[in-house]
Amino acid sequence: NAGVTQTPKFQVLKTGQSMTLQCAQDMNHEYMSWYRQDPGMGLRLIHYSVGAGITDQGEVPNGYNVSRSTTEDFPLRLLSAAPSQTSVYFCASRADRTAGNTIYFGEGSWLTVV
Amino acid sequence: AQSVAQPEDQVNVAEGNPLTVKCTYSVSGNPYLFWYVQYPNRGLQFLLKYITGDNLVKGSYGFEAEFNKSQTSFHLKKPSALVSDSALYFCAVSRPDTGRRALTFGSGTRLQVQP
């Protein structure tokens, strides 16, 4: 029962470096999304995808890129890391676009930018 | 105004006592409301949701929540708290005005259950 799998779990980056956070789900879910969690702010939506080949911006998209070449995978790219991107990142998926369906979260990726 | 508000940063309750974690929402149209729980260094786990129908929703681990349209609230409750319930709780809403494309989360409430 893998569900939503994120890697890496922990990462330290230097300012200006690039990296990709990986996310994979094995539930054949159409809808996938990335959130970031910051203290006292809950989770905020970065990018989302309603199916392979389709992506769109969320509340806080700046500094992040995504792509969705397959149903299973939804990587999040930081092109030039900044200290403001120090956060915990969660990937999530949902069966389809039906808003009442439950969203399932990965275990999180802790990113520190120094 | 925030879409969803959790007015308490922390709630403390003794084991065996009833617990309430408050959530109010401010969205137009019919909100879809959710509660999630987060244990330390873990992802969010789904507890329950209100979409339509009965205002009292029962969820995982003995939790329930009541949708109150007149008070725009969706408080999380449990009749008898356990120490293992200590965690961070998030209320979330799927907003109709954004096409319900994602969840908007409250800031979270830390529940501390004392033995």
JSON list of C-alpha atoms in Angstrom, two decimals:
[
{"chain": "A", "resi": 1, "resn": "ASN", "atom": "CA", "xyz": [0.00, 0.00, 0.00]},
{"chain": "A", "resi": 2, "resn": "ALA", "atom": "CA", "xyz": [2.41, 2.70, -1.18]},
{"chain": "A", "resi": 3, "resn": "GLY", "atom": "CA", "xyz": [-0.14, 5.48, -1.79]},
{"chain": "A", "resi": 4, "resn": "VAL", "atom": "CA", "xyz": [1.68, 8.78, -2.38]},
{"chain": "A", "resi": 5, "resn": "THR", "atom": "CA", "xyz": [5.47, 8.52, -2.21]},
{"chain": "A", "resi": 6, "resn": "GLN", "atom": "CA", "xyz": [7.77, 11.52, -1.93]},
{"chain": "A", "resi": 7, "resn": "THR", "atom": "CA", "xyz": [11.55, 11.67, -2.19]},
{"chain": "A", "resi": 8, "resn": "PRO", "atom": "CA", "xyz": [13.80, 12.89, -0.73]},
{"chain": "A", "resi": 9, "resn": "LYS", "atom": "CA", "xyz": [12.49, 13.21, 2.81]},
{"chain": "A", "resi": 10, "resn": "PHE", "atom": "CA", "xyz": [15.19, 15.68, 3.83]},
{"chain": "A", "resi": 11, "resn": "GLN", "atom": "CA", "xyz": [17.36, 17.98, 1.71]},
{"chain": "A", "resi": 12, "resn": "VAL", "atom": "CA", "xyz": [19.67, 20.91, 2.34]},
{"chain": "A", "resi": 13, "resn": "LEU", "atom": "CA", "xyz": [20.38, 23.22, -0.59]},
{"chain": "A", "resi": 14, "resn": "LYS", "atom": "CA", "xyz": [22.58, 26.22, -1.08]},
{"chain": "A", "resi": 15, "resn": "THR", "atom": "CA", "xyz": [21.02, 29.41, -2.41]},
{"chain": "A", "resi": 16, "resn": "GLY", "atom": "CA", "xyz": [20.90, 29.28, -6.20]},
{"chain": "A", "resi": 17, "resn": "GLN", "atom": "CA", "xyz": [21.04, 25.51, -6.50]},
{"chain": "A", "resi": 18, "resn": "SER", "atom": "CA", "xyz": [18.36, 23.61, -8.33]},
{"chain": "A", "resi": 19, "resn": "MET", "atom": "CA", "xyz": [16.66, 20.40, -7.37]},
{"chain": "A", "resi": 20, "resn": "THR", "atom": "CA", "xyz": [13.62, 18.26, -8.01]},
{"chain": "A", "resi": 21, "resn": "LEU", "atom": "CA", "xyz": [11.25, 16.83, -5.43]},
{"chain": "A", "resi": 22, "resn": "GLN", "atom": "CA", "xyz": [9.81, 13.59, -6.70]},
{"chain": "A", "resi": 23, "resn": "CYS", "atom": "CA", "xyz": [6.24, 12.45, -6.19]},
{"chain": "A", "resi": 24, "resn": "ALA", "atom": "CA", "xyz": [4.63, 9.23, -7.33]},
{"chain": "A", "resi": 25, "resn": "GLN", "atom": "CA", "xyz": [1.25, 7.68, -6.66]},
{"chain": "A", "resi": 26, "resn": "ASP", "atom": "CA", "xyz": [0.12, 4.16, -7.41]},
{"chain": "A", "resi": 27, "resn": "MET", "atom": "CA", "xyz": [-3.64, 4.69, -7.07]},
{"chain": "A", "resi": 28, "resn": "ASN", "atom": "CA", "xyz": [-4.23, 5.76, -10.70]},
{"chain": "A", "resi": 29, "resn": "HIS", "atom": "CA", "xyz": [-5.39, 9.16, -9.45]},
{"chain": "A", "resi": 30, "resn": "GLU", "atom": "CA", "xyz": [-6.02, 11.84, -12.03]},
{"chain": "A", "resi": 31, "resn": "TYR", "atom": "CA", "xyz": [-5.53, 14.82, -9.76]},
{"chain": "A", "resi": 32, "resn": "MET", "atom": "CA", "xyz": [-2.18, 15.63, -8.14]},
{"chain": "A", "resi": 33, "resn": "SER", "atom": "CA", "xyz": [-0.95, 18.69, -6.33]},
{"chain": "A", "resi": 34, "resn": "TRP", "atom": "CA", "xyz": [1.93, 20.20, -4.37]},
{"chain": "A", "resi": 35, "resn": "TYR", "atom": "CA", "xyz": [1.55, 22.16, -1.15]},
{"chain": "A", "resi": 36, "resn": "ARG", "atom": "CA", "xyz": [4.02, 23.84, 1.10]},
{"chain": "A", "resi": 37, "resn": "GLN", "atom": "CA", "xyz": [3.60, 24.03, 4.86]},
{"chain": "A", "resi": 38, "resn": "ASP", "atom": "CA", "xyz": [4.98, 26.91, 6.86]},
{"chain": "A", "resi": 39, "resn": "PRO", "atom": "CA", "xyz": [4.54, 27.52, 10.60]},
{"chain": "A", "resi": 40, "resn": "GLY", "atom": "CA", "xyz": [1.23, 29.17, 11.44]},
{"chain": "A", "resi": 41, "resn": "MET", "atom": "CA", "xyz": [0.07, 29.23, 7.83]},
{"chain": "A", "resi": 42, "resn": "GLY", "atom": "CA", "xyz": [-1.41, 25.84, 7.19]},
{"chain": "A", "resi": 43, "resn": "LEU", "atom": "CA", "xyz": [-0.75, 24.39, 3.75]},
{"chain": "A", "resi": 44, "resn": "ARG", "atom": "CA", "xyz": [-0.69, 26.51, 0.61]},
{"chain": "A", "resi": 45, "resn": "LEU", "atom": "CA", "xyz": [-1.15, 25.21, -2.92]},
{"chain": "A", "resi": 46, "resn": "ILE", "atom": "CA", "xyz": [1.85, 25.61, -5.24]},
{"chain": "A", "resi": 47, "resn": "HIS", "atom": "CA", "xyz": [0.83, 23.80, -8.45]},
{"chain": "A", "resi": 48, "resn": "TYR", "atom": "CA", "xyz": [-1.68, 21.18, -9.40]},
{"chain": "A", "resi": 49, "resn": "SER", "atom": "CA", "xyz": [-2.51, 18.86, -12.28]},
{"chain": "A", "resi": 50, "resn": "VAL", "atom": "CA", "xyz": [-5.84, 17.38, -13.33]},
{"chain": "A", "resi": 51, "resn": "GLY", "atom": "CA", "xyz": [-4.28, 14.78, -15.60]},
{"chain": "A", "resi": 52, "resn": "ALA", "atom": "CA", "xyz": [-1.23, 13.86, -17.64]},
{"chain": "A", "resi": 53, "resn": "GLY", "atom": "CA", "xyz": [-0.05, 16.80, -19.72]},
{"chain": "A", "resi": 54, "resn": "ILE", "atom": "CA", "xyz": [-2.14, 19.35, -17.80]},
{"chain": "A", "resi": 55, "resn": "THR", "atom": "CA", "xyz": [-0.78, 21.60, -15.04]},
{"chain": "A", "resi": 56, "resn": "ASP", "atom": "CA", "xyz": [-1.86, 24.87, -13.49]},
{"chain": "A", "resi": 57, "resn": "GLN", "atom": "CA", "xyz": [-0.73, 27.33, -10.85]},
{"chain": "A", "resi": 58, "resn": "GLY", "atom": "CA", "xyz": [-1.92, 27.47, -7.29]},
{"chain": "A", "resi": 59, "resn": "GLU", "atom": "CA", "xyz": [-1.63, 30.21, -4.67]},
{"chain": "A", "resi": 60, "resn": "VAL", "atom": "CA", "xyz": [2.18, 30.38, -4.43]},
{"chain": "A", "resi": 61, "resn": "PRO", "atom": "CA", "xyz": [3.68, 29.19, -7.76]},
{"chain": "A", "resi": 62, "resn": "ASN", "atom": "CA", "xyz": [6.64, 31.56, -8.08]},
{"chain": "A", "resi": 63, "resn": "GLY", "atom": "CA", "xyz": [10.02, 29.84, -8.06]},
{"chain": "A", "resi": 64, "resn": "TYR", "atom": "CA", "xyz": [8.57, 26.40, -8.82]},
{"chain": "A", "resi": 65, "resn": "ASN", "atom": "CA", "xyz": [7.96, 24.43, -12.00]},
{"chain": "A", "resi": 66, "resn": "VAL", "atom": "CA", "xyz": [6.01, 21.23, -12.53]},
{"chain": "A", "resi": 67, "resn": "SER", "atom": "CA", "xyz": [5.28, 18.79, -15.30]},
{"chain": "A", "resi": 68, "resn": "ARG", "atom": "CA", "xyz": [3.01, 15.76, -15.59]},
{"chain": "A", "resi": 69, "resn": "SER", "atom": "CA", "xyz": [4.21, 13.41, -18.29]},
{"chain": "A", "resi": 70, "resn": "THR", "atom": "CA", "xyz": [2.56, 10.35, -16.74]},
{"chain": "A", "resi": 71, "resn": "THR", "atom": "CA", "xyz": [-0.43, 9.74, -14.50]},
{"chain": "A", "resi": 72, "resn": "GLU", "atom": "CA", "xyz": [1.81, 8.39, -11.74]},
{"chain": "A", "resi": 73, "resn": "ASP", "atom": "CA", "xyz": [4.46, 11.10, -11.42]},
{"chain": "A", "resi": 74, "resn": "PHE", "atom": "CA", "xyz": [4.32, 14.80, -10.58]},
{"chain": "A", "resi": 75, "resn": "PRO", "atom": "CA", "xyz": [7.79, 16.24, -9.87]},
{"chain": "A", "resi": 76, "resn": "LEU", "atom": "CA", "xyz": [8.30, 19.71, -8.41]},
{"chain": "A", "resi": 77, "resn": "ARG", "atom": "CA", "xyz": [11.35, 21.64, -9.58]},
{"chain": "A", "resi": 78, "resn": "LEU", "atom": "CA", "xyz": [13.10, 24.48, -7.82]},
{"chain": "A", "resi": 79, "resn": "LEU", "atom": "CA", "xyz": [15.17, 26.20, -10.50]},
{"chain": "A", "resi": 80, "resn": "SER", "atom": "CA", "xyz": [17.18, 28.53, -8.25]},
{"chain": "A", "resi": 81, "resn": "ALA", "atom": "CA", "xyz": [16.58, 27.89, -4.58]},
{"chain": "A", "resi": 82, "resn": "ALA", "atom": "CA", "xyz": [16.06, 30.80, -2.19]},
{"chain": "A", "resi": 83, "resn": "PRO", "atom": "CA", "xyz": [15.94, 30.82, 1.63]},
{"chain": "A", "resi": 84, "resn": "SER", "atom": "CA", "xyz": [12.24, 31.74, 1.40]},
{"chain": "A", "resi": 85, "resn": "GLN", "atom": "CA", "xyz": [11.67, 28.28, -0.06]},
{"chain": "A", "resi": 86, "resn": "THR", "atom": "CA", "xyz": [12.74, 26.62, 3.17]},
{"chain": "A", "resi": 87, "resn": "SER", "atom": "CA", "xyz": [9.60, 24.69, 4.03]},
{"chain": "A", "resi": 88, "resn": "VAL", "atom": "CA", "xyz": [7.96, 21.30, 4.23]},
{"chain": "A", "resi": 89, "resn": "TYR", "atom": "CA", "xyz": [6.54, 20.17, 0.92]},
{"chain": "A", "resi": 90, "resn": "PHE", "atom": "CA", "xyz": [3.63, 17.79, 0.53]},
{"chain": "A", "resi": 91, "resn": "CYS", "atom": "CA", "xyz": [2.47, 16.05, -2.58]},
{"chain": "A", "resi": 92, "resn": "ALA", "atom": "CA", "xyz": [-1.16, 15.00, -2.70]},
{"chain": "A", "resi": 93, "resn": "SER", "atom": "CA", "xyz": [-3.48, 13.11, -5.00]},
{"chain": "A", "resi": 94, "resn": "ARG", "atom": "CA", "xyz": [-7.20, 12.62, -5.52]},
{"chain": "A", "resi": 95, "resn": "ALA", "atom": "CA", "xyz": [-9.06, 10.07, -7.62]},
{"chain": "A", "resi": 96, "resn": "ASP", "atom": "CA", "xyz": [-10.50, 12.58, -10.07]},
{"chain": "A", "resi": 97, "resn": "ARG", "atom": "CA", "xyz": [-11.67, 16.17, -10.35]},
{"chain": "A", "resi": 98, "resn": "THR", "atom": "CA", "xyz": [-14.65, 15.51, -8.12]},
{"chain": "A", "resi": 99, "resn": "ALA", "atom": "CA", "xyz": [-14.08, 17.99, -5.35]},
{"chain": "A", "resi": 100, "resn": "GLY", "atom": "CA", "xyz": [-15.73, 15.88, -2.68]},
{"chain": "A", "resi": 101, "resn": "ASN", "atom": "CA", "xyz": [-13.25, 13.07, -3.08]},
{"chain": "A", "resi": 102, "resn": "THR", "atom": "CA", "xyz": [-10.66, 12.70, -0.37]},
{"chain": "A", "resi": 103, "resn": "ILE", "atom": "CA", "xyz": [-7.19, 14.08, -1.00]},
{"chain": "A", "resi": 104, "resn": "TYR", "atom": "CA", "xyz": [-4.34, 11.79, 0.10]},
{"chain": "A", "resi": 105, "resn": "PHE", "atom": "CA", "xyz": [-1.00, 13.21, 1.17]},
{"chain": "A", "resi": 106, "resn": "GLY", "atom": "CA", "xyz": [2.55, 11.96, 1.03]},
{"chain": "A", "resi": 107, "resn": "GLU", "atom": "CA", "xyz": [4.81, 11.93, 4.06]},
{"chain": "A", "resi": 108, "resn": "GLY", "atom": "CA", "xyz": [6.45, 15.25, 3.23]},
{"chain": "A", "resi": 109, "resn": "SER", "atom": "CA", "xyz": [9.84, 16.55, 2.12]},
{"chain": "A", "resi": 110, "resn": "TRP", "atom": "CA", "xyz": [11.75, 18.83, 4.49]},
{"chain": "A", "resi": 111, "resn": "LEU", "atom": "CA", "xyz": [13.78, 21.35, 2.51]},
{"chain": "A", "resi": 112, "resn": "THR", "atom": "CA", "xyz": [16.27, 23.81, 3.97]},
{"chain": "A", "resi": 113, "resn": "VAL", "atom": "CA", "xyz": [17.89, 26.46, 1.77]},
{"chain": "A", "resi": 114, "resn": "VAL", "atom": "CA", "xyz": [20.98, 28.08, 3.28]},
{"chain": "B", "resi": 1, "resn": "ALA", "atom": "CA", "xyz": [-11.27, 37.34, 5.21]},
{"chain": "B", "resi": 2, "resn": "GLN", "atom": "CA", "xyz": [-9.74, 33.91, 5.55]},
{"chain": "B", "resi": 3, "resn": "SER", "atom": "CA", "xyz": [-11.62, 31.10, 3.89]},
{"chain": "B", "resi": 4, "resn": "VAL", "atom": "CA", "xyz": [-11.22, 28.94, 6.95]},
{"chain": "B", "resi": 5, "resn": "ALA", "atom": "CA", "xyz": [-10.14, 29.95, 10.43]},
{"chain": "B", "resi": 6, "resn": "GLN", "atom": "CA", "xyz": [-8.98, 27.96, 13.39]},
{"chain": "B", "resi": 7, "resn": "PRO", "atom": "CA", "xyz": [-9.09, 30.43, 16.26]},
{"chain": "B", "resi": 8, "resn": "GLU", "atom": "CA", "xyz": [-7.05, 28.38, 18.74]},
{"chain": "B", "resi": 9, "resn": "ASP", "atom": "CA", "xyz": [-3.36, 27.69, 18.22]},
{"chain": "B", "resi": 10, "resn": "GLN", "atom": "CA", "xyz": [-3.46, 25.05, 20.94]},
{"chain": "B", "resi": 11, "resn": "VAL", "atom": "CA", "xyz": [-6.07, 23.11, 22.85]},
{"chain": "B", "resi": 12, "resn": "ASN", "atom": "CA", "xyz": [-5.23, 21.30, 26.07]},
{"chain": "B", "resi": 13, "resn": "VAL", "atom": "CA", "xyz": [-7.48, 18.60, 27.46]},
{"chain": "B", "resi": 14, "resn": "ALA", "atom": "CA", "xyz": [-7.16, 15.84, 30.03]},
{"chain": "B", "resi": 15, "resn": "GLU", "atom": "CA", "xyz": [-7.36, 12.24, 28.90]},
{"chain": "B", "resi": 16, "resn": "GLY", "atom": "CA", "xyz": [-10.91, 10.95, 29.11]},
{"chain": "B", "resi": 17, "resn": "ASN", "atom": "CA", "xyz": [-12.47, 14.38, 28.78]},
{"chain": "B", "resi": 18, "resn": "PRO", "atom": "CA", "xyz": [-14.36, 15.52, 25.70]},
{"chain": "B", "resi": 19, "resn": "LEU", "atom": "CA", "xyz": [-12.45, 17.61, 23.21]},
{"chain": "B", "resi": 20, "resn": "THR", "atom": "CA", "xyz": [-13.46, 20.27, 20.68]},
{"chain": "B", "resi": 21, "resn": "VAL", "atom": "CA", "xyz": [-11.25, 21.81, 18.02]},
{"chain": "B", "resi": 22, "resn": "LYS", "atom": "CA", "xyz": [-12.92, 24.82, 16.44]},
{"chain": "B", "resi": 23, "resn": "CYS", "atom": "CA", "xyz": [-13.18, 25.74, 12.78]},
{"chain": "B", "resi": 24, "resn": "THR", "atom": "CA", "xyz": [-15.16, 28.48, 11.07]},
{"chain": "B", "resi": 25, "resn": "TYR", "atom": "CA", "xyz": [-15.39, 29.12, 7.36]},
{"chain": "B", "resi": 26, "resn": "SER", "atom": "CA", "xyz": [-16.12, 32.07, 5.16]},
{"chain": "B", "resi": 27, "resn": "VAL", "atom": "CA", "xyz": [-16.94, 31.05, 1.60]},
{"chain": "B", "resi": 28, "resn": "SER", "atom": "CA", "xyz": [-19.80, 31.73, -0.74]},
{"chain": "B", "resi": 29, "resn": "GLY", "atom": "CA", "xyz": [-21.86, 28.85, -2.00]},
{"chain": "B", "resi": 30, "resn": "ASN", "atom": "CA", "xyz": [-21.81, 25.38, -0.52]},
{"chain": "B", "resi": 31, "resn": "PRO", "atom": "CA", "xyz": [-18.52, 24.56, 1.16]},
{"chain": "B", "resi": 32, "resn": "TYR", "atom": "CA", "xyz": [-16.97, 21.14, 1.18]},
{"chain": "B", "resi": 33, "resn": "LEU", "atom": "CA", "xyz": [-15.27, 20.84, 4.57]},
{"chain": "B", "resi": 34, "resn": "PHE", "atom": "CA", "xyz": [-12.53, 18.50, 5.71]},
{"chain": "B", "resi": 35, "resn": "TRP", "atom": "CA", "xyz": [-10.53, 17.67, 8.80]},
{"chain": "B", "resi": 36, "resn": "TYR", "atom": "CA", "xyz": [-7.00, 16.29, 8.64]},
{"chain": "B", "resi": 37, "resn": "VAL", "atom": "CA", "xyz": [-4.59, 15.27, 11.40]},
{"chain": "B", "resi": 38, "resn": "GLN", "atom": "CA", "xyz": [-0.81, 15.49, 11.26]},
{"chain": "B", "resi": 39, "resn": "TYR", "atom": "CA", "xyz": [1.47, 13.57, 13.60]},
{"chain": "B", "resi": 40, "resn": "PRO", "atom": "CA", "xyz": [5.07, 14.75, 14.10]},
{"chain": "B", "resi": 41, "resn": "ASN", "atom": "CA", "xyz": [7.21, 14.51, 10.96]},
{"chain": "B", "resi": 42, "resn": "ARG", "atom": "CA", "xyz": [4.40, 12.83, 9.05]},
{"chain": "B", "resi": 43, "resn": "GLY", "atom": "CA", "xyz": [1.98, 13.70, 6.28]},
{"chain": "B", "resi": 44, "resn": "LEU", "atom": "CA", "xyz": [-1.64, 14.65, 6.74]},
{"chain": "B", "resi": 45, "resn": "GLN", "atom": "CA", "xyz": [-4.17, 11.92, 7.39]},
{"chain": "B", "resi": 46, "resn": "PHE", "atom": "CA", "xyz": [-7.82, 12.30, 6.46]},
{"chain": "B", "resi": 47, "resn": "LEU", "atom": "CA", "xyz": [-10.27, 12.23, 9.37]},
{"chain": "B", "resi": 48, "resn": "LEU", "atom": "CA", "xyz": [-13.68, 13.19, 7.95]},
{"chain": "B", "resi": 49, "resn": "LYS", "atom": "CA", "xyz": [-15.51, 15.41, 5.51]},
{"chain": "B", "resi": 50, "resn": "TYR", "atom": "CA", "xyz": [-18.82, 17.14, 4.98]},
{"chain": "B", "resi": 51, "resn": "ILE", "atom": "CA", "xyz": [-20.13, 17.40, 1.46]},
{"chain": "B", "resi": 52, "resn": "THR", "atom": "CA", "xyz": [-23.88, 17.29, 1.82]},
{"chain": "B", "resi": 53, "resn": "GLY", "atom": "CA", "xyz": [-26.57, 15.54, 3.84]},
{"chain": "B", "resi": 54, "resn": "ASP", "atom": "CA", "xyz": [-26.51, 14.90, 7.57]},
{"chain": "B", "resi": 55, "resn": "ASN", "atom": "CA", "xyz": [-24.89, 17.76, 9.45]},
{"chain": "B", "resi": 56, "resn": "LEU", "atom": "CA", "xyz": [-23.21, 15.38, 11.90]},
{"chain": "B", "resi": 57, "resn": "VAL", "atom": "CA", "xyz": [-20.32, 13.58, 10.27]},
{"chain": "B", "resi": 58, "resn": "LYS", "atom": "CA", "xyz": [-18.52, 10.65, 11.84]},
{"chain": "B", "resi": 59, "resn": "GLY", "atom": "CA", "xyz": [-14.94, 9.90, 10.96]},
{"chain": "B", "resi": 60, "resn": "SER", "atom": "CA", "xyz": [-11.85, 7.95, 11.86]},
{"chain": "B", "resi": 61, "resn": "TYR", "atom": "CA", "xyz": [-10.55, 7.23, 15.38]},
{"chain": "B", "resi": 62, "resn": "GLY", "atom": "CA", "xyz": [-13.87, 8.18, 17.04]},
{"chain": "B", "resi": 63, "resn": "PHE", "atom": "CA", "xyz": [-13.87, 11.78, 15.81]},
{"chain": "B", "resi": 64, "resn": "GLU", "atom": "CA", "xyz": [-16.97, 13.57, 14.59]},
{"chain": "B", "resi": 65, "resn": "ALA", "atom": "CA", "xyz": [-17.80, 17.05, 13.37]},
{"chain": "B", "resi": 66, "resn": "GLU", "atom": "CA", "xyz": [-20.97, 19.07, 13.05]},
{"chain": "B", "resi": 67, "resn": "PHE", "atom": "CA", "xyz": [-21.65, 21.31, 10.10]},
{"chain": "B", "resi": 68, "resn": "ASN", "atom": "CA", "xyz": [-23.52, 24.41, 11.26]},
{"chain": "B", "resi": 69, "resn": "LYS", "atom": "CA", "xyz": [-24.54, 26.60, 8.37]},
{"chain": "B", "resi": 70, "resn": "SER", "atom": "CA", "xyz": [-25.99, 29.44, 10.44]},
{"chain": "B", "resi": 71, "resn": "GLN", "atom": "CA", "xyz": [-22.80, 29.73, 12.48]},
{"chain": "B", "resi": 72, "resn": "THR", "atom": "CA", "xyz": [-20.54, 28.86, 9.54]},
{"chain": "B", "resi": 73, "resn": "SER", "atom": "CA", "xyz": [-18.72, 26.37, 11.71]},
{"chain": "B", "resi": 74, "resn": "PHE", "atom": "CA", "xyz": [-17.40, 22.84, 11.42]},
{"chain": "B", "resi": 75, "resn": "HIS", "atom": "CA", "xyz": [-16.03, 21.98, 14.86]},
{"chain": "B", "resi": 76, "resn": "LEU", "atom": "CA", "xyz": [-14.20, 18.71, 15.41]},
{"chain": "B", "resi": 77, "resn": "LYS", "atom": "CA", "xyz": [-15.22, 16.73, 18.50]},
{"chain": "B", "resi": 78, "resn": "LYS", "atom": "CA", "xyz": [-14.48, 13.55, 20.36]},
{"chain": "B", "resi": 79, "resn": "PRO", "atom": "CA", "xyz": [-16.35, 12.35, 23.46]},
{"chain": "B", "resi": 80, "resn": "SER", "atom": "CA", "xyz": [-13.29, 10.99, 25.28]},
{"chain": "B", "resi": 81, "resn": "ALA", "atom": "CA", "xyz": [-9.76, 12.14, 24.43]},
{"chain": "B", "resi": 82, "resn": "LEU", "atom": "CA", "xyz": [-6.77, 9.82, 24.31]},
{"chain": "B", "resi": 83, "resn": "VAL", "atom": "CA", "xyz": [-3.13, 10.76, 24.81]},
{"chain": "B", "resi": 84, "resn": "SER", "atom": "CA", "xyz": [-2.52, 9.35, 21.34]},
{"chain": "B", "resi": 85, "resn": "ASP", "atom": "CA", "xyz": [-4.85, 12.01, 19.91]},
{"chain": "B", "resi": 86, "resn": "SER", "atom": "CA", "xyz": [-2.16, 14.61, 20.58]},
{"chain": "B", "resi": 87, "resn": "ALA", "atom": "CA", "xyz": [-1.29, 16.02, 17.16]},
{"chain": "B", "resi": 88, "resn": "LEU", "atom": "CA", "xyz": [-1.79, 18.96, 14.82]},
{"chain": "B", "resi": 89, "resn": "TYR", "atom": "CA", "xyz": [-5.28, 19.26, 13.37]},
{"chain": "B", "resi": 90, "resn": "PHE", "atom": "CA", "xyz": [-6.18, 21.10, 10.18]},
{"chain": "B", "resi": 91, "resn": "CYS", "atom": "CA", "xyz": [-9.56, 22.21, 8.97]},
{"chain": "B", "resi": 92, "resn": "ALA", "atom": "CA", "xyz": [-9.81, 22.70, 5.21]},
{"chain": "B", "resi": 93, "resn": "VAL", "atom": "CA", "xyz": [-12.40, 23.85, 2.69]},
{"chain": "B", "resi": 94, "resn": "SER", "atom": "CA", "xyz": [-12.87, 23.17, -0.97]},
{"chain": "B", "resi": 95, "resn": "ARG", "atom": "CA", "xyz": [-14.00, 26.54, -2.25]},
{"chain": "B", "resi": 96, "resn": "PRO", "atom": "CA", "xyz": [-16.67, 26.73, -4.97]},
{"chain": "B", "resi": 97, "resn": "ASP", "atom": "CA", "xyz": [-15.44, 30.15, -6.11]},
{"chain": "B", "resi": 98, "resn": "THR", "atom": "CA", "xyz": [-12.07, 28.68, -7.14]},
{"chain": "B", "resi": 99, "resn": "GLY", "atom": "CA", "xyz": [-13.61, 25.78, -8.97]},
{"chain": "B", "resi": 100, "resn": "ARG", "atom": "CA", "xyz": [-12.88, 23.51, -6.01]},
{"chain": "B", "resi": 101, "resn": "ARG", "atom": "CA", "xyz": [-9.47, 22.89, -7.52]},
{"chain": "B", "resi": 102, "resn": "ALA", "atom": "CA", "xyz": [-7.75, 22.39, -4.19]},
{"chain": "B", "resi": 103, "resn": "LEU", "atom": "CA", "xyz": [-8.14, 22.65, -0.45]},
{"chain": "B", "resi": 104, "resn": "THR", "atom": "CA", "xyz": [-7.66, 25.88, 1.46]},
{"chain": "B", "resi": 105, "resn": "PHE", "atom": "CA", "xyz": [-6.33, 25.11, 4.91]},
{"chain": "B", "resi": 106, "resn": "GLY", "atom": "CA", "xyz": [-6.63, 26.76, 8.27]},
{"chain": "B", "resi": 107, "resn": "SER", "atom": "CA", "xyz": [-3.48, 27.52, 10.22]},
{"chain": "B", "resi": 108, "resn": "GLY", "atom": "CA", "xyz": [-3.83, 24.42, 12.37]},
{"chain": "B", "resi": 109, "resn": "THR", "atom": "CA", "xyz": [-4.58, 23.69, 16.01]},
{"chain": "B", "resi": 110, "resn": "ARG", "atom": "CA", "xyz": [-2.23, 21.70, 18.19]},
{"chain": "B", "resi": 111, "resn": "LEU", "atom": "CA", "xyz": [-4.11, 19.32, 20.46]},
{"chain": "B", "resi": 112, "resn": "GLN", "atom": "CA", "xyz": [-2.33, 18.28, 23.63]},
{"chain": "B", "resi": 113, "resn": "VAL", "atom": "CA", "xyz": [-3.97, 15.54, 25.67]},
{"chain": "B", "resi": 114, "resn": "GLN", "atom": "CA", "xyz": [-2.53, 15.19, 29.15]},
{"chain": "B", "resi": 115, "resn": "PRO", "atom": "CA", "xyz": [-2.51, 11.82, 30.95]}
]
